[in-house]
mmCIF file of C-alpha atoms in Angstrom:
data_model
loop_
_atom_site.group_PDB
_atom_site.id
_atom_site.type_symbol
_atom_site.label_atom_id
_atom_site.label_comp_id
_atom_site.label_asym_id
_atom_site.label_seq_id
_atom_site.Cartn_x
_atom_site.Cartn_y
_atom_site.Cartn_z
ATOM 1 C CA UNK Y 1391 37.069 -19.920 47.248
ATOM 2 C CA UNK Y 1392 38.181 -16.873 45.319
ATOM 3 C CA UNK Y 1393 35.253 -14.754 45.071
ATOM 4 C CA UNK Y 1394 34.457 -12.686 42.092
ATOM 5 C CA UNK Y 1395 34.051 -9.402 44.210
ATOM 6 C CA UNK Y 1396 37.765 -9.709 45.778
ATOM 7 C CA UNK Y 1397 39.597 -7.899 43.257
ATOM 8 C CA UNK Y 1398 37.324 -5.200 42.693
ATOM 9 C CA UNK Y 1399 36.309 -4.616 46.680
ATOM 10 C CA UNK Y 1400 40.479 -4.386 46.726
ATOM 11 C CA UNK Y 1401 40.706 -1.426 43.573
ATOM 12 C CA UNK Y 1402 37.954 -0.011 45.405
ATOM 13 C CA UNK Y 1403 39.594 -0.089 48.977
ATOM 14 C CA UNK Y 1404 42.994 1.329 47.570
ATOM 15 C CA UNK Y 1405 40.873 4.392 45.474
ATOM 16 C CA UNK Y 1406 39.705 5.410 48.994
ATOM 17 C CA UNK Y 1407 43.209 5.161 50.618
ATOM 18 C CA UNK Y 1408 44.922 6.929 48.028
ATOM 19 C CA UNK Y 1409 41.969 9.526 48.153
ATOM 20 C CA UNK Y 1410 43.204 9.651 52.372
ATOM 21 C CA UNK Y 1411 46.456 9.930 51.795
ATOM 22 C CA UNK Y 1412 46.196 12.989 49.403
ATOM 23 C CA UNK Y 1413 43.678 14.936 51.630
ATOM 24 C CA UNK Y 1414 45.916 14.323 54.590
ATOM 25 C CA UNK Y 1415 49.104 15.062 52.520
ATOM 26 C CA UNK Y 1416 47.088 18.554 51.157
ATOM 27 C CA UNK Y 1417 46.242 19.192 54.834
ATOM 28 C CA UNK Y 1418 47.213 22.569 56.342
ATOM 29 C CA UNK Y 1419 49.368 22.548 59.498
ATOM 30 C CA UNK Y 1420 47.701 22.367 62.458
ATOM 31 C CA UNK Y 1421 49.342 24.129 65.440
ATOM 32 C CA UNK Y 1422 47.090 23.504 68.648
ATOM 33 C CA UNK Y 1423 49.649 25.733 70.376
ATOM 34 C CA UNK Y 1424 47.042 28.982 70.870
ATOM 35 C CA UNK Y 1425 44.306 27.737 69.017
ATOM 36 C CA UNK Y 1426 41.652 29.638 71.978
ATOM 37 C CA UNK Y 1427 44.027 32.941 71.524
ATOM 38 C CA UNK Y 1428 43.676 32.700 67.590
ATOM 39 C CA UNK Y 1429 40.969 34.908 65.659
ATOM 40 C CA UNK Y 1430 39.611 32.665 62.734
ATOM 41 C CA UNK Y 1431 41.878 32.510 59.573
ATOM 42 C CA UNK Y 1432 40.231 32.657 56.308
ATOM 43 C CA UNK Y 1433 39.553 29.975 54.447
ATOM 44 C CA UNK Y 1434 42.145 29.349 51.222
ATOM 45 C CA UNK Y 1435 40.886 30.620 47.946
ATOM 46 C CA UNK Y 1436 40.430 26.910 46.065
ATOM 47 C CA UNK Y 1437 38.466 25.891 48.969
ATOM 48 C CA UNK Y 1438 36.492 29.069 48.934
ATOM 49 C CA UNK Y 1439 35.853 28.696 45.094
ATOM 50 C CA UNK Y 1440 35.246 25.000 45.248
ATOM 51 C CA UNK Y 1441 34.345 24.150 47.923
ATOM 52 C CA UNK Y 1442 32.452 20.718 47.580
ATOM 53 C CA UNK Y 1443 35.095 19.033 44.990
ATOM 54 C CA UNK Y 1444 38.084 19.475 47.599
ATOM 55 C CA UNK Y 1445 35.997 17.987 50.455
ATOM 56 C CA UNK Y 1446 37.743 13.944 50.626
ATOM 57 C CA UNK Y 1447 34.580 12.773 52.237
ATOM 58 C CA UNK Y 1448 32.441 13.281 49.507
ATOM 59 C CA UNK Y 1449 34.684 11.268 47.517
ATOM 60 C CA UNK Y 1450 34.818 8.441 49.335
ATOM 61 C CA UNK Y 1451 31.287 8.636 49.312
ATOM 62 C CA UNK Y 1452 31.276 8.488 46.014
ATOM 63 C CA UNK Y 1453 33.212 5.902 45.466
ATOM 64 C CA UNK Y 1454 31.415 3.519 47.418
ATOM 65 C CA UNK Y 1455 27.844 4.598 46.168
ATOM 66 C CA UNK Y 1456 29.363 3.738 42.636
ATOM 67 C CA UNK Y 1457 30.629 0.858 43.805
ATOM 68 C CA UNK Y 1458 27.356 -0.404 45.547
ATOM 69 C CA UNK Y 1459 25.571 0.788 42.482
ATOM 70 C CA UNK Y 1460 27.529 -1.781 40.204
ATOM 71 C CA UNK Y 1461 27.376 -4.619 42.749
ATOM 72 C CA UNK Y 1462 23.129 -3.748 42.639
ATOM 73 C CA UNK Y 1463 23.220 -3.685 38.703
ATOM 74 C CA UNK Y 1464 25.132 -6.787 38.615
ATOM 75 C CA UNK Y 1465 22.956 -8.914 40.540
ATOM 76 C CA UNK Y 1466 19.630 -7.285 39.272
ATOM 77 C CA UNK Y 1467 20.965 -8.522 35.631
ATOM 78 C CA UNK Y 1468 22.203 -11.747 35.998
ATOM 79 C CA UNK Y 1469 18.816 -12.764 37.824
ATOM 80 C CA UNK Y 1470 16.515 -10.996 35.759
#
């Protein structure tokens, strides 16, 4: 019954919540009060410079393609 993907699916699952929880935790204040009245603010400098290995979506991404690329490998091994 216990299958031998459940405990890496779960190490998987909590590398993309902790990856969440640090992009929301990093997230800038967000004040809709005025938002229309605002003039665009510039974006902050480690953003600017990098602006790719900040973005949390990518790394979830990432994550999961590595994931799905073991899972692949696995299979394609044991049956070849």
């Amino acid at each position: 019954m216990f299958d031998i993907w459940a405990i890496p699916i779960g190490v998987v699952v909590a590398v993309i919540v902790i990856i969440g929880v640090l992009a929301i935790r990093k997230k800038p204040d967000y004040n809709p009060d005025g938002v229309l009245n605002r003039q665009d603010r510039s974006v902050a400098e480690p953003i600017e410079d990098h602006p790719f290995t900040l973005n949390p979506i990518l790394w979830v991404i990432l994550v999961a393609a590595i994931f799905t690329v073991i899972v692949i490998f696995y299979y394609w091994a044991s049956f070849s």
